[in-house]
PDB file of C-alpha atoms in Angstrom:
ATOM      1  CA  UNK F   1      -6.361  19.368  19.824  1.00  0.00           C
ATOM      2  CA  UNK F   2      -6.411  15.539  18.336  1.00  0.00           C
ATOM      3  CA  UNK F   3      -9.722  16.286  16.553  1.00  0.00           C
ATOM      4  CA  UNK F   4      -8.289  19.035  14.863  1.00  0.00           C
ATOM      5  CA  UNK F   5      -5.630  17.424  13.587  1.00  0.00           C
ATOM      6  CA  UNK F   6      -7.348  14.750  12.487  1.00  0.00           C
ATOM      7  CA  UNK F   7      -9.770  16.732  10.464  1.00  0.00           C
ATOM      8  CA  UNK F   8      -7.013  18.617   8.850  1.00  0.00           C
ATOM      9  CA  UNK F   9      -4.805  15.109   8.005  1.00  0.00           C
ATOM     10  CA  UNK F  10      -4.871  13.962   4.239  1.00  0.00           C
ATOM     11  CA  UNK F  11      -7.300  11.224   3.709  1.00  0.00           C
ATOM     12  CA  UNK F  12      -5.362   7.837   3.428  1.00  0.00           C
ATOM     13  CA  UNK F  13      -8.225   5.395   1.926  1.00  0.00           C
ATOM     14  CA  UNK F  14      -8.788   6.115  -1.104  1.00  0.00           C
ATOM     15  CA  UNK F  15     -12.434   5.219  -2.603  1.00  0.00           C
ATOM     16  CA  UNK F  16     -11.824   3.635  -5.997  1.00  0.00           C
ATOM     17  CA  UNK F  17     -10.691  -0.147  -6.601  1.00  0.00           C
ATOM     18  CA  UNK F  18      -7.251  -1.226  -8.192  1.00  0.00           C
ATOM     19  CA  UNK F  19      -7.958  -4.039 -10.319  1.00  0.00           C
ATOM     20  CA  UNK F  20      -4.685  -5.400 -12.042  1.00  0.00           C
ATOM     21  CA  UNK F  21      -5.270  -8.390 -14.718  1.00  0.00           C
ATOM     22  CA  UNK F  22      -3.834 -11.445 -13.466  1.00  0.00           C
ATOM     23  CA  UNK F  23      -3.327 -10.421 -10.219  1.00  0.00           C
ATOM     24  CA  UNK F  24      -5.835 -10.404  -7.041  1.00  0.00           C
ATOM     25  CA  UNK F  25      -5.445  -8.684  -4.334  1.00  0.00           C
ATOM     26  CA  UNK F  26      -6.583 -11.055  -2.729  1.00  0.00           C
ATOM     27  CA  UNK F  27      -3.129 -13.142  -1.758  1.00  0.00           C
ATOM     28  CA  UNK F  28      -3.229 -16.574  -1.299  1.00  0.00           C
ATOM     29  CA  UNK F  29      -2.538 -17.423   2.113  1.00  0.00           C
ATOM     30  CA  UNK F  30       0.066 -20.044   2.108  1.00  0.00           C
ATOM     31  CA  UNK F  31       2.910 -18.301   0.698  1.00  0.00           C
ATOM     32  CA  UNK F  32       6.203 -17.522   2.394  1.00  0.00           C
ATOM     33  CA  UNK F  33       7.224 -14.207   3.521  1.00  0.00           C
ATOM     34  CA  UNK F  34       9.543 -14.222   0.635  1.00  0.00           C
ATOM     35  CA  UNK F  35       6.894 -15.193  -1.788  1.00  0.00           C
ATOM     36  CA  UNK F  36       4.650 -12.545  -0.223  1.00  0.00           C
ATOM     37  CA  UNK F  37       6.985  -9.906  -0.438  1.00  0.00           C
ATOM     38  CA  UNK F  38       7.553 -10.825  -4.555  1.00  0.00           C
ATOM     39  CA  UNK F  39       3.754 -10.830  -4.861  1.00  0.00           C
ATOM     40  CA  UNK F  40       3.553  -7.468  -3.220  1.00  0.00           C
ATOM     41  CA  UNK F  41       6.002  -6.038  -5.530  1.00  0.00           C
ATOM     42  CA  UNK F  42       4.749  -7.681  -8.501  1.00  0.00           C
ATOM     43  CA  UNK F  43       1.338  -5.860  -8.246  1.00  0.00           C
ATOM     44  CA  UNK F  44       2.723  -2.463  -7.499  1.00  0.00           C
ATOM     45  CA  UNK F  45       5.353  -2.608 -10.398  1.00  0.00           C
ATOM     46  CA  UNK F  46       2.037  -3.612 -12.196  1.00  0.00           C
ATOM     47  CA  UNK F  47      -0.104  -1.039 -11.015  1.00  0.00           C
ATOM     48  CA  UNK F  48       2.449   1.499 -11.840  1.00  0.00           C
ATOM     49  CA  UNK F  49       3.067   0.476 -15.553  1.00  0.00           C
ATOM     50  CA  UNK F  50      -0.583   0.682 -15.644  1.00  0.00           C
ATOM     51  CA  UNK F  51      -1.066   4.240 -14.902  1.00  0.00           C
ATOM     52  CA  UNK F  52       1.370   5.586 -16.724  1.00  0.00           C
ATOM     53  CA  UNK F  53       0.006   3.712 -19.710  1.00  0.00           C
ATOM     54  CA  UNK F  54      -2.949   5.514 -19.146  1.00  0.00           C
ATOM     55  CA  UNK F  55      -1.763   8.524 -17.842  1.00  0.00           C
ATOM     56  CA  UNK F  56      -3.373   8.260 -14.807  1.00  0.00           C
ATOM     57  CA  UNK F  57      -1.496  10.169 -12.054  1.00  0.00           C
ATOM     58  CA  UNK F  58      -3.419  10.603  -9.126  1.00  0.00           C
ATOM     59  CA  UNK F  59      -3.141  14.224  -9.013  1.00  0.00           C
ATOM     60  CA  UNK F  60      -5.928  15.719  -6.140  1.00  0.00           C
ATOM     61  CA  UNK F  61      -8.698  17.027  -7.534  1.00  0.00           C
ATOM     62  CA  UNK F  62      -8.990  18.712  -4.653  1.00  0.00           C
ATOM     63  CA  UNK F  63      -5.718  21.416  -4.025  1.00  0.00           C
ATOM     64  CA  UNK F  64      -5.313  21.129  -0.305  1.00  0.00           C
ATOM     65  CA  UNK F  65      -4.711  18.095  -0.612  1.00  0.00           C
ATOM     66  CA  UNK F  66      -1.501  18.246  -2.775  1.00  0.00           C
ATOM     67  CA  UNK F  67       1.789  18.742  -1.434  1.00  0.00           C
ATOM     68  CA  UNK F  68       3.207  22.132  -2.011  1.00  0.00           C
ATOM     69  CA  UNK F  69       4.836  23.420  -5.474  1.00  0.00           C
ATOM     70  CA  UNK F  70       8.352  24.154  -5.890  1.00  0.00           C
ATOM     71  CA  UNK F  71       9.552  26.922  -7.307  1.00  0.00           C
ATOM     72  CA  UNK F  72       9.002  26.676 -10.955  1.00  0.00           C
ATOM     73  CA  UNK F  73      11.824  25.740 -13.569  1.00  0.00           C
ATOM     74  CA  UNK F  74      11.734  27.379 -17.490  1.00  0.00           C
ATOM     75  CA  UNK F  75      13.625  25.788 -20.393  1.00  0.00           C
ATOM     76  CA  UNK F  76      15.261  28.683 -23.038  1.00  0.00           C
ATOM     77  CA  UNK F  77      11.952  28.364 -25.065  1.00  0.00           C
ATOM     78  CA  UNK F  78       9.848  29.193 -21.869  1.00  0.00           C
ATOM     79  CA  UNK F  79       8.418  25.831 -21.406  1.00  0.00           C
ATOM     80  CA  UNK F  80       7.774  24.703 -17.252  1.00  0.00           C
ATOM     81  CA  UNK F  81       9.454  21.772 -16.837  1.00  0.00           C
ATOM     82  CA  UNK F  82       8.564  20.929 -13.567  1.00  0.00           C
ATOM     83  CA  UNK F  83       4.585  20.875 -13.872  1.00  0.00           C
ATOM     84  CA  UNK F  84       2.698  18.896 -11.378  1.00  0.00           C
ATOM     85  CA  UNK F  85       2.410  16.677 -14.406  1.00  0.00           C
ATOM     86  CA  UNK F  86       6.025  15.860 -14.907  1.00  0.00           C
ATOM     87  CA  UNK F  87       6.682  15.874 -11.462  1.00  0.00           C
ATOM     88  CA  UNK F  88       4.551  13.170 -10.971  1.00  0.00           C
ATOM     89  CA  UNK F  89       5.056  11.299 -13.186  1.00  0.00           C
ATOM     90  CA  UNK F  90       8.802  11.013 -12.753  1.00  0.00           C
ATOM     91  CA  UNK F  91       8.021  10.293  -9.263  1.00  0.00           C
ATOM     92  CA  UNK F  92       6.063   7.014 -10.300  1.00  0.00           C
ATOM     93  CA  UNK F  93       8.703   6.199 -12.923  1.00  0.00           C
ATOM     94  CA  UNK F  94      11.907   6.443 -10.296  1.00  0.00           C
ATOM     95  CA  UNK F  95       9.409   4.477  -7.922  1.00  0.00           C
ATOM     96  CA  UNK F  96       9.304   1.900 -10.487  1.00  0.00           C
ATOM     97  CA  UNK F  97      12.676   1.740 -11.362  1.00  0.00           C
ATOM     98  CA  UNK F  98      13.254   1.063  -7.466  1.00  0.00           C
ATOM     99  CA  UNK F  99      10.660  -1.731  -6.931  1.00  0.00           C
ATOM    100  CA  UNK F 100      12.270  -3.295 -10.378  1.00  0.00           C
ATOM    101  CA  UNK F 101      15.739  -3.425  -9.229  1.00  0.00           C
ATOM    102  CA  UNK F 102      14.173  -4.466  -5.851  1.00  0.00           C
ATOM    103  CA  UNK F 103      12.266  -7.198  -7.473  1.00  0.00           C
ATOM    104  CA  UNK F 104      15.676  -8.555  -9.356  1.00  0.00           C
ATOM    105  CA  UNK F 105      17.546  -8.880  -6.111  1.00  0.00           C
ATOM    106  CA  UNK F 106      14.791 -11.199  -4.929  1.00  0.00           C
ATOM    107  CA  UNK F 107      14.312 -13.036  -8.180  1.00  0.00           C
ATOM    108  CA  UNK F 108      16.985 -13.119 -10.547  1.00  0.00           C
ATOM    109  CA  UNK F 109      14.662 -14.571 -13.405  1.00  0.00           C
ATOM    110  CA  UNK F 110      12.353 -11.293 -13.375  1.00  0.00           C
ATOM    111  CA  UNK F 111      11.570 -10.114 -16.334  1.00  0.00           C
ATOM    112  CA  UNK F 112      10.595  -6.303 -15.995  1.00  0.00           C
ATOM    113  CA  UNK F 113       7.604  -4.552 -18.200  1.00  0.00           C
ATOM    114  CA  UNK F 114       7.996  -4.172 -22.109  1.00  0.00           C
ATOM    115  CA  UNK F 115       7.854  -0.038 -21.927  1.00  0.00           C
ATOM    116  CA  UNK F 116      10.210  -0.162 -18.787  1.00  0.00           C
ATOM    117  CA  UNK F 117      13.724   1.274 -19.794  1.00  0.00           C
ATOM    118  CA  UNK F 118      16.364   1.647 -16.951  1.00  0.00           C
ATOM    119  CA  UNK F 119      17.059   5.367 -16.290  1.00  0.00           C
ATOM    120  CA  UNK F 120      19.781   7.256 -17.742  1.00  0.00           C
ATOM    121  CA  UNK F 121      21.514   9.278 -14.953  1.00  0.00           C
ATOM    122  CA  UNK F 122      19.671  12.867 -14.951  1.00  0.00           C
ATOM    123  CA  UNK F 123      20.954  15.989 -15.255  1.00  0.00           C
ATOM    124  CA  UNK F 124      20.378  18.158 -11.939  1.00  0.00           C
ATOM    125  CA  UNK F 125      18.085  20.521 -11.690  1.00  0.00           C
TER     126      UNK F 125
ATOM    127  CA  UNK L   1     -10.923 -13.132  -9.904  1.00  0.00           C
ATOM    128  CA  UNK L   2      -9.413 -16.701 -10.424  1.00  0.00           C
ATOM    129  CA  UNK L   3      -8.168 -19.316  -8.322  1.00  0.00           C
ATOM    130  CA  UNK L   4      -6.691 -16.759  -5.592  1.00  0.00           C
ATOM    131  CA  UNK L   5     -10.356 -16.374  -4.291  1.00  0.00           C
ATOM    132  CA  UNK L   6     -10.938 -19.918  -4.061  1.00  0.00           C
ATOM    133  CA  UNK L   7      -8.226 -20.391  -1.956  1.00  0.00           C
ATOM    134  CA  UNK L   8      -8.462 -17.861   0.256  1.00  0.00           C
ATOM    135  CA  UNK L   9     -12.151 -18.251   0.299  1.00  0.00           C
ATOM    136  CA  UNK L  10     -12.178 -21.692   1.769  1.00  0.00           C
ATOM    137  CA  UNK L  11     -10.356 -20.917   4.529  1.00  0.00           C
ATOM    138  CA  UNK L  12     -12.097 -17.642   5.306  1.00  0.00           C
ATOM    139  CA  UNK L  13     -11.610 -16.671   9.213  1.00  0.00           C
ATOM    140  CA  UNK L  14     -12.718 -13.493  11.686  1.00  0.00           C
ATOM    141  CA  UNK L  15      -9.004 -12.179  11.140  1.00  0.00           C
ATOM    142  CA  UNK L  16      -8.268 -10.220   8.127  1.00  0.00           C
ATOM    143  CA  UNK L  17      -4.766  -9.015   7.305  1.00  0.00           C
ATOM    144  CA  UNK L  18      -4.194  -6.201   5.446  1.00  0.00           C
ATOM    145  CA  UNK L  19      -0.973  -5.696   3.532  1.00  0.00           C
ATOM    146  CA  UNK L  20       1.320  -3.558   2.093  1.00  0.00           C
ATOM    147  CA  UNK L  21      -0.587  -0.963   4.251  1.00  0.00           C
ATOM    148  CA  UNK L  22       2.171   0.995   6.538  1.00  0.00           C
ATOM    149  CA  UNK L  23       5.864   1.754   6.297  1.00  0.00           C
ATOM    150  CA  UNK L  24       8.546   1.096   9.111  1.00  0.00           C
ATOM    151  CA  UNK L  25       9.156   5.090   8.986  1.00  0.00           C
ATOM    152  CA  UNK L  26       5.218   5.985   9.857  1.00  0.00           C
ATOM    153  CA  UNK L  27       4.840   2.820  12.292  1.00  0.00           C
ATOM    154  CA  UNK L  28       8.271   4.526  14.466  1.00  0.00           C
ATOM    155  CA  UNK L  29       6.259   7.637  14.913  1.00  0.00           C
ATOM    156  CA  UNK L  30       3.717   7.308  17.689  1.00  0.00           C
ATOM    157  CA  UNK L  31       1.184  10.270  16.300  1.00  0.00           C
ATOM    158  CA  UNK L  32       0.914   8.530  13.057  1.00  0.00           C
ATOM    159  CA  UNK L  33       0.920   5.197  14.291  1.00  0.00           C
ATOM    160  CA  UNK L  34      -2.143   6.093  16.629  1.00  0.00           C
ATOM    161  CA  UNK L  35      -4.065   8.121  13.302  1.00  0.00           C
ATOM    162  CA  UNK L  36      -3.374   4.949  11.397  1.00  0.00           C
ATOM    163  CA  UNK L  37      -5.285   2.806  13.811  1.00  0.00           C
ATOM    164  CA  UNK L  38      -7.597   5.023  13.943  1.00  0.00           C
ATOM    165  CA  UNK L  39      -8.244   5.535  10.548  1.00  0.00           C
ATOM    166  CA  UNK L  40      -7.996   1.358  10.097  1.00  0.00           C
ATOM    167  CA  UNK L  41     -10.369   1.176  13.008  1.00  0.00           C
ATOM    168  CA  UNK L  42     -12.980   3.909  11.383  1.00  0.00           C
ATOM    169  CA  UNK L  43     -13.150   2.419   7.818  1.00  0.00           C
ATOM    170  CA  UNK L  44     -13.631  -1.647   9.314  1.00  0.00           C
ATOM    171  CA  UNK L  45     -15.786  -0.642  11.435  1.00  0.00           C
ATOM    172  CA  UNK L  46     -18.132   0.582   8.611  1.00  0.00           C
ATOM    173  CA  UNK L  47     -18.419  -3.619   7.627  1.00  0.00           C
ATOM    174  CA  UNK L  48     -19.025  -4.957  10.843  1.00  0.00           C
ATOM    175  CA  UNK L  49     -18.564  -4.864  14.541  1.00  0.00           C
ATOM    176  CA  UNK L  50     -14.058  -4.920  15.181  1.00  0.00           C
ATOM    177  CA  UNK L  51     -12.779  -6.709  18.138  1.00  0.00           C
ATOM    178  CA  UNK L  52      -9.655  -5.671  18.219  1.00  0.00           C
ATOM    179  CA  UNK L  53      -6.551  -4.342  15.820  1.00  0.00           C
ATOM    180  CA  UNK L  54      -2.586  -5.262  15.790  1.00  0.00           C
ATOM    181  CA  UNK L  55      -0.202  -3.268  14.288  1.00  0.00           C
ATOM    182  CA  UNK L  56       3.186  -4.845  14.398  1.00  0.00           C
ATOM    183  CA  UNK L  57       5.978  -1.965  14.785  1.00  0.00           C
ATOM    184  CA  UNK L  58       9.421  -2.619  14.499  1.00  0.00           C
ATOM    185  CA  UNK L  59      11.218  -3.810  17.133  1.00  0.00           C
ATOM    186  CA  UNK L  60      15.343  -4.369  17.106  1.00  0.00           C
ATOM    187  CA  UNK L  61      16.030  -8.362  16.933  1.00  0.00           C
ATOM    188  CA  UNK L  62      12.583  -9.231  16.367  1.00  0.00           C
ATOM    189  CA  UNK L  63      11.138 -11.271  13.344  1.00  0.00           C
ATOM    190  CA  UNK L  64      10.029  -8.022  11.142  1.00  0.00           C
ATOM    191  CA  UNK L  65       7.707 -10.084   8.424  1.00  0.00           C
ATOM    192  CA  UNK L  66       4.493  -8.453  10.181  1.00  0.00           C
ATOM    193  CA  UNK L  67       5.360  -4.783   9.971  1.00  0.00           C
ATOM    194  CA  UNK L  68       3.931  -3.376   6.702  1.00  0.00           C
ATOM    195  CA  UNK L  69       0.763  -5.244   7.550  1.00  0.00           C
ATOM    196  CA  UNK L  70      -2.726  -4.283  10.027  1.00  0.00           C
ATOM    197  CA  UNK L  71      -4.758  -7.317  11.510  1.00  0.00           C
ATOM    198  CA  UNK L  72      -7.734  -7.005  12.481  1.00  0.00           C
ATOM    199  CA  UNK L  73     -10.416  -9.065  14.521  1.00  0.00           C
ATOM    200  CA  UNK L  74     -13.852  -9.155  13.592  1.00  0.00           C
ATOM    201  CA  UNK L  75     -16.599 -10.509  15.861  1.00  0.00           C
ATOM    202  CA  UNK L  76     -18.176 -13.006  12.694  1.00  0.00           C
ATOM    203  CA  UNK L  77     -16.855 -13.787   9.876  1.00  0.00           C
ATOM    204  CA  UNK L  78     -19.734 -11.657   8.148  1.00  0.00           C
ATOM    205  CA  UNK L  79     -17.985  -8.723   9.124  1.00  0.00           C
ATOM    206  CA  UNK L  80     -14.766 -10.197   8.180  1.00  0.00           C
ATOM    207  CA  UNK L  81     -15.979 -10.725   4.526  1.00  0.00           C
ATOM    208  CA  UNK L  82     -17.852  -8.111   3.872  1.00  0.00           C
ATOM    209  CA  UNK L  83     -14.151  -5.810   4.806  1.00  0.00           C
ATOM    210  CA  UNK L  84     -11.903  -8.181   2.817  1.00  0.00           C
ATOM    211  CA  UNK L  85     -14.045  -7.914  -0.195  1.00  0.00           C
ATOM    212  CA  UNK L  86     -14.688  -3.301   0.078  1.00  0.00           C
ATOM    213  CA  UNK L  87     -10.956  -3.175   0.869  1.00  0.00           C
ATOM    214  CA  UNK L  88      -9.020  -5.253  -1.154  1.00  0.00           C
ATOM    215  CA  UNK L  89      -7.232  -3.063  -3.506  1.00  0.00           C
ATOM    216  CA  UNK L  90      -8.611  -0.181  -2.460  1.00  0.00           C
ATOM    217  CA  UNK L  91      -5.690   2.375  -1.539  1.00  0.00           C
ATOM    218  CA  UNK L  92      -4.099   3.073   2.091  1.00  0.00           C
ATOM    219  CA  UNK L  93      -1.449   6.213   1.893  1.00  0.00           C
ATOM    220  CA  UNK L  94      -0.993   5.630  -1.757  1.00  0.00           C
ATOM    221  CA  UNK L  95      -0.348   1.982  -1.457  1.00  0.00           C
ATOM    222  CA  UNK L  96      -2.854  -0.684  -2.888  1.00  0.00           C
ATOM    223  CA  UNK L  97      -3.910  -2.736  -0.115  1.00  0.00           C
ATOM    224  CA  UNK L  98      -3.864  -6.591  -0.134  1.00  0.00           C
ATOM    225  CA  UNK L  99      -6.031  -8.859   1.793  1.00  0.00           C
ATOM    226  CA  UNK L 100      -5.917 -12.628   2.951  1.00  0.00           C
ATOM    227  CA  UNK L 101      -7.869 -13.937   5.594  1.00  0.00           C
ATOM    228  CA  UNK L 102      -5.614 -15.004   9.163  1.00  0.00           C
ATOM    229  CA  UNK L 103      -5.265 -17.567  11.446  1.00  0.00           C
ATOM    230  CA  UNK L 104      -6.802 -16.843  14.671  1.00  0.00           C
ATOM    231  CA  UNK L 105      -4.736 -19.058  16.743  1.00  0.00           C
ATOM    232  CA  UNK L 106      -1.320 -17.414  15.501  1.00  0.00           C
ATOM    233  CA  UNK L 107      -3.352 -14.075  15.727  1.00  0.00           C
ATOM    234  CA  UNK L 108      -3.914 -14.255  19.638  1.00  0.00           C
ATOM    235  CA  UNK L 109      -0.376 -16.124  20.248  1.00  0.00           C
ATOM    236  CA  UNK L 110       0.715 -12.978  18.498  1.00  0.00           C
ATOM    237  CA  UNK L 111       2.366 -14.465  15.580  1.00  0.00           C
ATOM    238  CA  UNK L 112       2.703 -12.392  12.792  1.00  0.00           C
ATOM    239  CA  UNK L 113       3.736 -13.143   9.571  1.00  0.00           C
TER     240      UNK L 113
END
């Protein structure tokens, strides 16, 4: 039923609040749609940057709220290469890279965060 | 913090605009759309009585600037203000939610941008 389905869904609203220095989450109301896009992207890039720096990966404490794990992959010396931490961090870096790429298109003068490096082409898993 | 708050407050209305909330993909899925509407109604209702909700969906040949946003009409300014303070910077489906007040006239004419 609808009630059962809703009960099993992931909780979408977070309980904590994000605050990014210098960018208010109350958006000024006089921005054009283009400026709004840039404003939101800037906020998202800064938020991911902050999380990468503080290693705040947002992995749910409740395992039922997590996605299924893939088969483990190990290096030649037996170290696991695709732990949830590694996968989550990689996903954040990829997302940030995409956002920065879009941002450069919207604003050619955009300067990415100082810790950002454009990714090298990765060896396939 | 800072000037942005002052600016928004100056134009307080009973219409709250929540931005960066939904993706086009989610909006195209009827079940997902229904769930999102419920999630928003439920959460916003904690801060004041909600009169109506509008979640623009992508439509071929139409201006898409409202897509990704959720508009909530509160019965009064107090509810809208309280919801803005509580929801601004919260995350919805892992995206940081931004807020602003929206022009009631545009809302009632169903102009979303």
